[in-house]
Coordinates of C-alpha atoms and ligand atoms in Angstrom, one line a residue:
X457 CA -22.3 33.7 -18.1
X458 CA -22.8 35.3 -14.7
X459 CA -20.5 38.2 -13.8
X460 CA -20.3 39.0 -10.0
X461 CA -18.7 42.3 -8.7
X462 CA -20.4 42.8 -5.3
X463 CA -17.5 42.4 -2.8
X464 CA -19.8 40.7 -0.2
X465 CA -20.6 38.0 -2.8
X466 CA -17.2 37.6 -4.4
X467 CA -15.0 37.7 -1.3
X468 CA -15.4 34.0 -0.7
X469 CA -13.4 33.4 -3.8
X470 CA -10.4 35.2 -2.2
X471 CA -9.9 32.4 0.3
X472 CA -8.9 28.8 0.5
X473 CA -7.6 26.7 3.4
X474 CA -4.2 28.2 3.3
X475 CA -5.0 31.2 5.5
X476 CA -3.4 33.4 2.9
X477 CA -4.9 36.9 3.3
X478 CA -5.3 40.0 1.1
X479 CA -6.7 38.4 -2.1
X480 CA -8.8 40.6 -4.4
X481 CA -10.2 40.7 -7.9
X482 CA -12.2 43.0 -10.1
X483 CA -14.8 40.4 -10.9
X484 CA -15.7 36.8 -10.7
X485 CA -17.0 35.3 -13.9
X486 CA -19.1 32.1 -13.8
X487 CA -19.1 30.7 -17.4
X488 CA -21.6 28.0 -18.6
X489 CA -19.6 26.6 -21.6
X490 CA -16.4 26.4 -23.6
X491 CA -17.3 29.3 -25.9
X492 CA -17.8 31.7 -22.9
X493 CA -14.5 30.6 -21.3
X494 CA -12.7 31.2 -24.6
X495 CA -14.2 34.7 -24.9
X496 CA -13.0 35.5 -21.4
X497 CA -9.5 34.3 -21.9
X498 CA -9.1 36.0 -25.3
X499 CA -10.3 39.3 -23.8
X500 CA -8.1 38.9 -20.8
X501 CA -5.0 38.1 -23.0
X502 CA -5.7 41.1 -25.2
X503 CA -5.9 43.4 -22.1
X504 CA -3.1 41.6 -20.1
X505 CA -5.6 41.0 -17.3
X506 CA -4.5 38.3 -14.8
X507 CA -6.9 35.4 -14.6
X508 CA -7.2 33.0 -11.6
X509 CA -9.2 29.8 -12.1
X510 CA -11.2 28.7 -9.1
X511 CA -12.2 25.1 -8.2
X512 CA -13.7 24.0 -4.9
X513 CA -11.5 26.3 -2.9
X514 CA -10.2 23.5 -0.6
X515 CA -6.5 24.1 -1.7
X516 CA -4.0 24.8 1.1
X517 CA -1.4 26.8 -0.8
X518 CA -3.3 29.9 -1.9
X519 CA -3.2 28.8 -5.6
X520 CA -6.8 29.8 -6.3
X521 CA -6.5 33.1 -4.4
X522 CA -6.4 36.1 -6.9
X523 CA -4.2 39.1 -6.5
X524 CA -5.9 41.3 -9.0
X525 CA -7.6 40.7 -12.4
X526 CA -10.5 38.3 -12.9
X527 CA -11.5 35.0 -11.4
X528 CA -13.1 32.3 -13.5
X529 CA -15.2 30.1 -11.2
X530 CA -15.9 26.6 -12.5
X531 CA -19.0 25.7 -10.3
X532 CA -21.4 25.7 -13.3
X533 CA -19.2 23.5 -15.4
X534 CA -20.4 20.5 -13.3
X535 CA -21.7 17.9 -15.8
X536 CA -20.8 14.3 -15.6
X537 CA -20.8 13.9 -19.4
X538 CA -20.5 10.1 -19.5
X539 CA -19.9 7.1 -17.3
X540 CA -18.8 4.2 -19.4
X541 CA -19.3 1.0 -17.3
X542 CA -17.8 -1.2 -20.0
X543 CA -14.5 0.6 -20.3
X544 CA -14.4 1.8 -16.7
X545 CA -14.0 5.4 -17.7
X546 CA -15.9 8.7 -17.1
X547 CA -15.8 12.0 -18.9
X548 CA -16.4 15.0 -16.8
X549 CA -16.4 18.8 -16.7
X550 CA -13.9 20.3 -14.3
X551 CA -16.5 21.7 -11.8
X552 CA -17.8 18.3 -10.8
X553 CA -17.5 18.0 -7.0
X554 CA -15.8 14.8 -5.8
X555 CA -18.6 13.9 -3.5
X556 CA -21.1 14.1 -6.3
X557 CA -18.9 12.0 -8.5
X558 CA -18.7 9.4 -5.8
X559 CA -22.5 9.3 -5.3
X560 CA -23.1 8.7 -9.0
X561 CA -20.3 6.1 -9.3
X562 CA -21.5 4.2 -6.2
X563 CA -24.9 3.7 -7.8
X564 CA -23.2 1.7 -10.5
X565 CA -20.8 -0.2 -8.2
X566 CA -17.9 1.9 -9.5
X567 CA -15.3 4.1 -7.8
X568 CA -12.6 6.7 -8.6
X569 CA -9.8 4.8 -7.1
X570 CA -7.3 7.5 -6.0
X571 CA -10.2 9.1 -4.0
X572 CA -8.2 12.2 -3.9
X573 CA -8.5 14.6 -0.9
X574 CA -11.4 16.5 0.5
X575 CA -14.9 15.6 -0.8
X576 CA -15.7 19.3 -1.6
X577 CA -12.8 19.6 -4.0
X578 CA -13.6 19.8 -7.8
X579 CA -12.2 17.4 -10.3
X580 CA -10.4 20.3 -12.1
X581 CA -8.7 21.4 -8.9
X582 CA -7.5 17.9 -8.1
X583 CA -6.0 17.5 -11.6
X584 CA -4.4 20.9 -11.4
X585 CA -2.7 20.0 -8.1
X586 CA -2.2 16.2 -8.8
X587 CA -4.0 15.5 -5.5
X588 CA -3.6 12.3 -3.7
X589 CA -5.8 10.8 -1.0
X590 CA -5.7 8.5 2.0
X591 CA -5.7 5.5 -0.4
X592 CA -2.6 6.9 -2.1
X593 CA -0.5 4.0 -0.6
X594 CA -2.2 1.5 -2.9
X595 CA -3.6 3.6 -5.8
X596 CA -1.1 6.5 -6.1
X597 CA -2.0 10.1 -7.2
X598 CA -4.6 11.6 -9.6
X599 CA -2.0 11.5 -12.4
X600 CA -2.3 7.7 -12.7
X601 CA -6.0 8.0 -13.6
X602 CA -6.1 10.7 -16.2
X603 CA -6.6 9.3 -19.7
X604 CA -7.4 12.4 -21.7
X605 CA -7.5 16.2 -21.1
X606 CA -9.2 18.9 -23.1
X607 CA -7.2 22.1 -22.5
X608 CA -8.0 25.6 -23.5
X609 CA -4.9 27.8 -23.7
X610 CA -4.9 31.5 -22.8
X611 CA -4.4 32.2 -26.6
X612 CA -7.8 30.6 -27.2
X613 CA -6.4 27.4 -28.7
X614 CA -7.8 24.1 -27.7
X615 CA -5.7 21.0 -27.4
X616 CA -7.2 17.6 -26.8
X617 CA -4.5 15.3 -25.4
X618 CA -5.0 11.6 -25.2
X619 CA -2.6 9.7 -23.0
X620 CA -0.2 7.7 -25.2
X621 CA -0.4 10.0 -28.2
X622 CA 2.5 12.4 -27.7
X623 CA 5.8 12.0 -25.8
X624 CA 8.4 14.6 -24.8
X625 CA 12.0 14.5 -23.7
X626 CA 13.3 16.8 -20.9
X627 CA 15.7 19.5 -22.0
X628 CA 14.2 19.4 -25.5
X629 CA 12.2 21.9 -27.7
X630 CA 9.0 20.4 -28.9
X631 CA 6.4 21.4 -31.5
X632 CA 2.8 21.4 -30.5
X633 CA 0.3 21.6 -33.4
X634 CA -2.5 24.1 -33.0
X635 CA -5.4 24.7 -35.4
X636 CA -3.6 27.3 -37.5
X637 CA 0.0 27.2 -36.4
X638 CA 2.7 25.4 -34.4
X639 CA 4.2 26.5 -31.1
X640 CA 7.4 25.2 -29.6
X641 CA 7.7 24.4 -25.9
X642 CA 10.9 23.7 -24.1
X643 CA 10.7 21.1 -21.3
X644 CA 13.0 22.0 -18.3
X645 CA 15.8 19.5 -17.6
X646 CA 15.7 19.1 -13.8
X647 CA 15.2 15.7 -12.2
X648 CA 12.2 14.9 -10.0
X649 CA 12.8 12.8 -7.0
X650 CA 11.6 9.2 -7.5
X651 CA 8.9 9.4 -4.8
X652 CA 5.4 10.9 -4.5
X653 CA 5.8 14.5 -5.5
X654 CA 3.6 17.5 -6.6
X655 CA 6.4 20.1 -6.6
X656 CA 6.7 22.1 -9.8
X657 CA 5.9 21.0 -13.4
X658 CA 6.1 17.3 -14.1
X659 CA 9.3 16.6 -16.1
X660 CA 10.7 13.3 -17.1
X661 CA 12.4 11.8 -20.1
X662 CA 9.9 10.3 -22.6
X663 CA 7.0 11.9 -20.6
X664 CA 3.5 12.0 -21.9
X665 CA 2.3 15.5 -22.9
X666 CA -0.8 14.9 -20.8
X667 CA 1.4 14.8 -17.7
X668 CA 2.5 18.4 -18.2
X669 CA -1.0 19.5 -17.6
X670 CA -1.5 17.5 -14.4
X671 CA -0.1 19.4 -11.4
X672 CA 0.3 22.7 -13.3
X673 CA -1.7 24.7 -10.6
X674 CA -3.8 26.7 -13.1
X675 CA -0.7 28.2 -14.8
X676 CA -0.7 26.6 -18.3
X677 CA -4.3 26.5 -19.4
X678 CA -7.9 25.8 -18.5
X679 CA -9.0 22.2 -18.0
X680 CA -12.2 22.0 -20.0
X681 CA -12.9 18.3 -19.8
X682 CA -11.2 15.2 -18.5
X683 CA -11.5 11.5 -19.1
X684 CA -10.7 9.5 -16.0
X685 CA -10.1 5.8 -15.3
X686 CA -12.5 4.1 -12.8
X687 CA -12.3 0.9 -10.8
X688 CA -14.9 -1.5 -9.3
X689 CA -16.0 -0.6 -5.8
X690 CA -14.3 -3.0 -3.4
X691 CA -16.5 -5.9 -2.3
X692 CA -15.5 -5.4 1.4
X693 CA -13.3 -3.0 3.3
X694 CA -12.0 -3.4 6.9
X695 CA -10.6 -0.4 8.8
X696 CA -8.4 -0.4 11.9
X697 CA -7.6 2.4 14.3
X698 CA -4.7 1.0 16.2
X699 CA -3.1 2.7 19.1
X700 CA 0.6 2.2 20.1
X701 CA 2.3 3.0 23.4
X702 CA 5.4 4.2 21.6
X703 CA 6.2 5.9 18.3
X704 CA 8.9 3.3 17.5
X705 CA 6.4 0.5 17.8
X706 CA 4.0 2.3 15.4
X707 CA 6.8 2.8 12.8
X708 CA 8.1 -0.7 13.0
X709 CA 4.5 -1.9 12.6
X710 CA 4.3 0.2 9.4
X711 CA 7.5 -1.4 8.0
X712 CA 5.9 -4.8 8.2
X713 CA 2.4 -3.7 7.3
X714 CA 3.6 -2.4 3.9
X715 CA 3.8 -6.0 2.7
X716 CA 0.0 -6.5 3.3
X717 CA -1.2 -4.4 0.3
X718 CA -3.4 -2.2 2.4
X719 CA -5.3 0.7 0.7
X720 CA -4.1 3.2 3.2
X721 CA -1.5 3.5 6.0
X722 CA -1.9 6.7 8.0
X723 CA -0.4 8.1 11.1
X724 CA -1.2 10.5 14.0
X725 CA 1.4 11.4 16.6
X726 CA 1.0 11.9 20.3
X727 CA 0.3 15.6 20.0
X728 CA -2.5 14.9 17.5
X729 CA -4.0 12.3 19.9
X730 CA -3.9 14.8 22.8
X731 CA -5.8 17.3 20.6
X732 CA -8.4 14.7 19.6
X733 CA -8.9 13.6 23.3
X734 CA -10.7 16.9 23.9
X735 CA -13.6 15.6 21.7
X736 CA -12.9 11.9 22.1
X737 CA -12.0 11.3 25.7
X738 CA -11.9 7.5 25.2
X739 CA -8.6 7.7 23.3
X740 CA -6.3 5.8 25.8
X741 CA -3.9 8.0 27.8
X742 CA -1.1 5.6 27.2
X743 CA -1.4 5.9 23.4
X744 CA 1.6 7.7 21.9
X745 CA 0.8 7.1 18.2
X746 CA -2.1 5.9 16.0
X747 CA -2.0 3.9 12.8
X748 CA -5.1 4.1 10.7
X749 CA -5.3 1.5 7.9
X750 CA -7.9 0.2 5.5
X751 CA -7.9 -3.0 3.4
X752 CA -10.1 -4.1 0.6
X753 CA -10.8 -7.8 0.5
X754 CA -13.2 -10.6 -0.6
X755 CA -15.6 -12.0 2.0
X756 CA -14.0 -15.5 2.0
X757 CA -10.6 -14.1 3.1
X758 CA -12.0 -12.1 6.0
X759 CA -11.1 -14.3 9.0
X760 CA -7.6 -15.1 7.7
X761 CA -6.9 -11.4 7.1
X762 CA -8.2 -10.3 10.6
X763 CA -6.0 -13.1 12.0
X764 CA -2.9 -11.9 10.1
X765 CA -3.4 -8.3 11.1
X766 CA -4.0 -9.1 14.7
X767 CA -0.8 -11.1 14.9
X768 CA 1.1 -8.2 13.3
X769 CA -0.4 -5.8 15.8
X770 CA 0.5 -8.0 18.7
X771 CA 4.0 -8.4 17.4
X772 CA 4.4 -4.6 17.6
X773 CA 2.7 -4.2 21.0
X774 CA -0.4 -2.4 19.7
X775 CA -2.9 -1.5 22.4
X776 CA -5.3 -4.0 21.0
X777 CA -8.0 -3.7 23.8
X778 CA -8.3 0.0 23.2
X779 CA -8.1 0.0 19.4
X780 CA -11.1 0.3 17.0
X781 CA -12.1 -1.9 14.1
X782 CA -14.8 -1.3 11.5
X783 CA -16.1 -3.7 8.8
X784 CA -19.4 -2.0 7.9
X785 CA -20.1 1.3 6.2
X786 CA -21.8 2.6 9.4
X787 CA -18.9 1.9 11.6
X788 CA -16.4 3.3 9.1
X789 CA -18.3 6.6 9.0
X790 CA -17.6 6.9 12.7
X791 CA -13.9 6.3 12.2
X792 CA -13.8 8.7 9.3
X793 CA -15.4 11.4 11.6
X794 CA -12.7 10.8 14.2
X795 CA -10.0 11.1 11.5
X796 CA -11.5 14.3 10.1
X797 CA -11.8 15.7 13.5
X798 CA -8.0 16.4 13.5
X799 CA -8.0 19.0 10.7
X800 CA -11.1 20.5 12.1
X801 CA -9.5 20.9 15.5
X802 CA -6.4 22.3 13.9
X803 CA -8.5 24.9 12.0
X804 CA -10.3 25.8 15.3
X805 CA -6.9 26.6 16.9
X806 CA -5.9 28.6 13.8
X807 CA -9.1 30.7 14.1
X808 CA -8.5 31.2 17.8
X809 CA -4.9 32.2 17.4
X810 CA -5.7 34.5 14.4
X811 CA -2.5 33.4 12.9
X812 CA -2.1 31.0 9.9
X813 CA -0.8 27.5 10.5
X814 CA 2.5 26.6 8.9
X815 CA 1.9 23.2 7.4
X816 CA 4.4 21.0 5.6
X817 CA 3.8 18.5 2.8
X818 CA 7.3 16.9 2.7
X819 CA 8.0 13.3 1.6
X820 CA 11.3 11.4 1.6
X821 CA 12.5 8.0 0.4
X822 CA 11.3 5.2 2.6
X823 CA 14.8 4.3 3.9
X824 CA 15.3 7.9 5.1
X825 CA 11.9 8.3 6.8
X826 CA 13.0 7.6 10.4
X827 CA 15.9 10.1 10.1
X828 CA 13.5 12.8 8.9
X829 CA 11.0 12.1 11.7
X830 CA 13.8 12.3 14.3
X831 CA 14.8 15.6 12.7
X832 CA 11.3 17.0 13.0
X833 CA 11.1 16.0 16.7
X834 CA 14.5 17.6 17.5
X835 CA 13.7 20.9 15.9
X836 CA 10.1 21.1 17.1
X837 CA 10.9 20.3 20.7
X838 CA 13.4 23.1 20.9
X839 CA 11.2 25.6 19.1
X840 CA 8.4 25.6 21.8
X841 CA 5.8 26.0 19.1
X842 CA 2.6 24.0 19.4
X843 CA 2.5 21.4 16.6
X844 CA 0.9 18.1 15.4
X845 CA 2.3 15.5 13.0
X846 CA 0.1 13.3 11.0
X847 CA -0.2 11.9 7.4
X848 CA 0.5 9.3 4.9
X849 CA 3.2 7.2 6.7
X850 CA 2.9 4.4 4.1
X851 CA 4.4 6.8 1.6
X852 CA 6.9 8.4 4.1
X853 CA 4.9 11.6 3.7
X854 CA 4.0 13.5 6.9
X855 CA 2.2 16.8 7.5
X856 CA 3.8 18.8 10.3
X857 CA 1.3 21.5 11.3
X858 CA 2.9 24.3 13.4
X859 CA 0.3 26.5 15.0
X860 CA 2.0 29.8 15.9
X861 CA 0.3 32.2 18.3
X862 CA 2.3 35.3 17.5
X863 CA 4.0 37.0 14.6
X864 CA 7.3 36.0 16.1
X865 CA 6.3 32.4 16.4
X866 CA 5.0 32.5 12.8
X867 CA 8.4 33.7 11.5
X868 CA 10.1 31.0 13.6
X869 CA 7.8 28.3 12.2
X870 CA 8.6 29.4 8.6
X871 CA 12.3 29.3 9.4
X872 CA 11.9 25.8 10.9
X873 CA 10.0 24.8 7.8
X874 CA 13.0 25.9 5.6
X875 CA 15.3 23.7 7.8
X876 CA 12.9 20.8 7.2
X877 CA 13.0 21.4 3.5
X878 CA 16.8 21.5 3.4
X879 CA 17.1 18.3 5.4
X880 CA 14.5 16.6 3.2
X881 CA 16.2 17.6 0.0
X882 CA 19.5 16.3 1.3
X883 CA 17.8 13.0 1.8
X884 CA 16.4 12.9 -1.7
X885 CA 12.9 14.1 -0.7
X886 CA 10.4 16.6 -2.1
X887 CA 9.0 19.9 -0.7
X888 CA 5.5 19.0 -1.8
X889 CA 4.1 15.5 -2.1
X890 CA 0.5 16.4 -2.8
X891 CA -0.6 20.0 -2.1
X892 CA 1.5 21.7 -4.7
X893 CA 3.5 25.0 -4.3
X894 CA 0.9 27.7 -4.9
X895 CA 1.8 31.1 -3.6
X896 CA 3.3 30.1 -0.3
X897 CA 6.2 27.8 -1.2
X898 CA 8.3 29.4 -3.9
X899 CA 11.2 29.8 -1.5
X900 CA 11.1 26.0 -0.8
X901 CA 10.8 25.0 -4.4
X902 CA 13.9 27.2 -5.1
X903 CA 15.8 25.3 -2.4
X904 CA 14.7 22.0 -4.1
X905 CA 15.4 22.9 -7.8
X906 CA 17.5 26.1 -7.8
X907 CA 16.6 29.4 -9.4
X908 CA 17.7 28.5 -12.9
X909 CA 15.1 25.7 -13.0
X910 CA 12.4 28.0 -11.7
X911 CA 13.4 30.3 -14.7
X912 CA 13.0 27.3 -17.0
X913 CA 9.5 26.7 -15.6
X914 CA 8.6 30.4 -16.3
X915 CA 9.9 30.1 -19.9
X916 CA 7.7 27.0 -20.4
X917 CA 4.7 28.8 -19.1
X918 CA 5.4 31.8 -21.4
X919 CA 5.4 29.6 -24.5
X920 CA 1.8 28.4 -23.7
X921 CA 0.6 31.7 -22.1
X922 CA 2.5 34.5 -23.9
X923 CA 0.5 37.3 -22.3
X924 CA 1.3 35.7 -18.9
X925 CA -2.2 36.0 -17.5
X926 CA -3.0 32.6 -15.9
X927 CA -2.4 31.6 -12.3
X928 CA 0.2 34.3 -11.6
X929 CA 2.5 33.7 -8.7
X930 CA 1.6 30.0 -8.6
X931 CA 4.6 27.6 -8.5
X932 CA 7.2 30.4 -9.1
X933 CA 7.3 34.2 -8.5
X934 CA 5.6 36.2 -11.3
X935 CA 8.7 38.4 -11.5
X936 CA 10.4 35.5 -13.3
X937 CA 8.0 36.1 -16.2
X938 CA 9.4 39.5 -17.0
Ligands
LIG1169 C1 -9.5 19.1 5.2 C2 -8.6 19.0 4.0 C3 -8.0 17.8 3.7 C4 -7.2 17.8 2.5 N1 -6.6 16.6 2.3 C5 -5.8 16.5 1.1 C6 -5.2 15.2 0.8 O1 -5.4 14.2 1.5 N2 -4.5 15.1 -0.3 C7 -4.4 16.2 -1.2 O2 -3.7 16.1 -2.2 N3 -4.9 17.4 -0.9 C8 -5.6 17.6 0.3 N4 -6.2 18.8 0.6 C9 -5.9 20.0 -0.3 C10 -7.0 20.2 -1.4 O3 -8.2 19.5 -1.2 C11 -6.4 19.8 -2.8 O4 -5.3 20.6 -3.1 C12 -7.5 19.8 -4.0 O5 -6.9 19.2 -5.1 C13 -7.9 21.3 -4.3 O6 -9.0 21.2 -5.2 P1 -10.1 22.4 -5.3 O7 -11.1 22.0 -6.3 O8 -10.6 22.8 -4.0 O9 -9.1 23.5 -6.0 P2 -8.9 25.0 -5.6 O10 -8.3 25.2 -4.3 O11 -10.1 25.8 -6.0 O12 -7.7 25.3 -6.7 C14 -6.5 24.6 -6.7 C15 -5.8 24.9 -8.0 O13 -6.4 24.3 -9.1 C16 -6.6 25.3 -10.2 N5 -7.8 24.9 -11.0 C17 -9.0 24.7 -10.5 N6 -9.8 24.3 -11.5 C18 -9.1 24.4 -12.7 C19 -9.3 24.2 -14.1 N7 -10.5 23.9 -14.5 N8 -8.3 24.4 -14.9 C20 -7.1 24.7 -14.5 N9 -6.8 24.9 -13.2 C21 -7.8 24.8 -12.3 C22 -6.7 26.6 -9.4 O14 -6.4 27.7 -10.3 C23 -5.6 26.4 -8.3 O15 -4.4 26.6 -8.9 C24 -7.0 18.9 1.7 C25 -7.7 20.1 2.0 C26 -8.5 20.2 3.1 C27 -9.1 21.5 3.4

């Protein structure tokens, strides 16, 4: 194993994309195998030293940022152990980068269907946050594709959990057999909203044990290995960038488009388009909203599909002449660049402002989406804070990014965020649909589930990590562990 202590070398591990500052650790340890990780965790448990596990560092909630103790970096645990073309599965170490996985799968005509998130993220990080991607509308989150997890607990115990082997009931006390003893874990009894959510531990009646370790944000154990489900690479994909002269037209289009079984249905508001026009001046000035959607299809249905989509776009007054269409990989890359230019432009503003962005990750039930969007507009207009709204409109899941310029605006943005959370919860929504809670959203998770349920989460963590060393301050405040 490599142990790094030089601050100039290790300071990169004290950051992610959240803008959370002040992280520090005594050392960063880069293990090569299971035995080394076990040694590190046993020593840390014996000394009560906090341990933060680091993936690709693309998280946006500060979850991999340490505040003391040791970091275990997973970049050398990057083996694709097996790709089983017959069973459509792959077995991987947690440090495999998603872009590397995609390259290897593509060679075999396969794909990891949820295509979660940013290509530089590691598999372990995406499991730990239950990440989703642009194709979430059709394929759902990471959770749906995890068949087996090999977990190392902070106590040095290994549990190999195959989906379908062990089921739990919420509110109950459950025995888990370890090599030389049995431990009991109590599953909290809150109810998760019946929509896309990544807020707090997964809790459901009759849930599979494997689901507890998906979305745990590095708090319950170390993911040593995962078996994932794969799909066949789509034969053909068509992508549309369709501009609309009004937000209402764009939203009404989405309501109809949901019946078309697209892979993705994504939105950018007029503020996002204004920001993008700096780099892409061809974006029509009359455009007030953009819907980006992709559909997989077979060659023989191409012309009928294009025809149906065109009719639907016409029905909802899309600016067809100015919209973009891609049906080849080369053209799609250009559209992807345009799409990724938005987070890049946002990050440039954040750097210029020297003030973190305040980004939401709220989803609500489909039938309450319009009400939530109107609420965003009302509050944001009166706040005078610069913002953009974009995201996964097909799943009624928007990211509002507020970009404060001063401390005062930052505080106002956080307060506005709390108002959004309260509204979303009143509509049956979630405070986090895909990013997780990390170190930045305890307050919002408490609004969602209440303090008693946060305490239940802390108790659950303690039963698996009795020395309380792993992922401290992720999901709930570490003070609840006392
Ligand atoms: C431009 C951009 C776009 C993004 N788009 C999306 C999106 O569309 N959807 C989405 O869901 N997210 C998105 N994200 C957020 C981010 O990519 C995801 O949260 C991702 O899952 C983080 O993975 P990572 O490997 O970078 O993890 P890190 O940030 O390094 O860590 C995240 C968490 O995983 C834990 N962890 C890592 N490895 C292990 C392990 N082996 N065992 C246990 N715990 C572990 C860490 O301790 C931490 O709690 C985006 C981020 C950026 C910068």
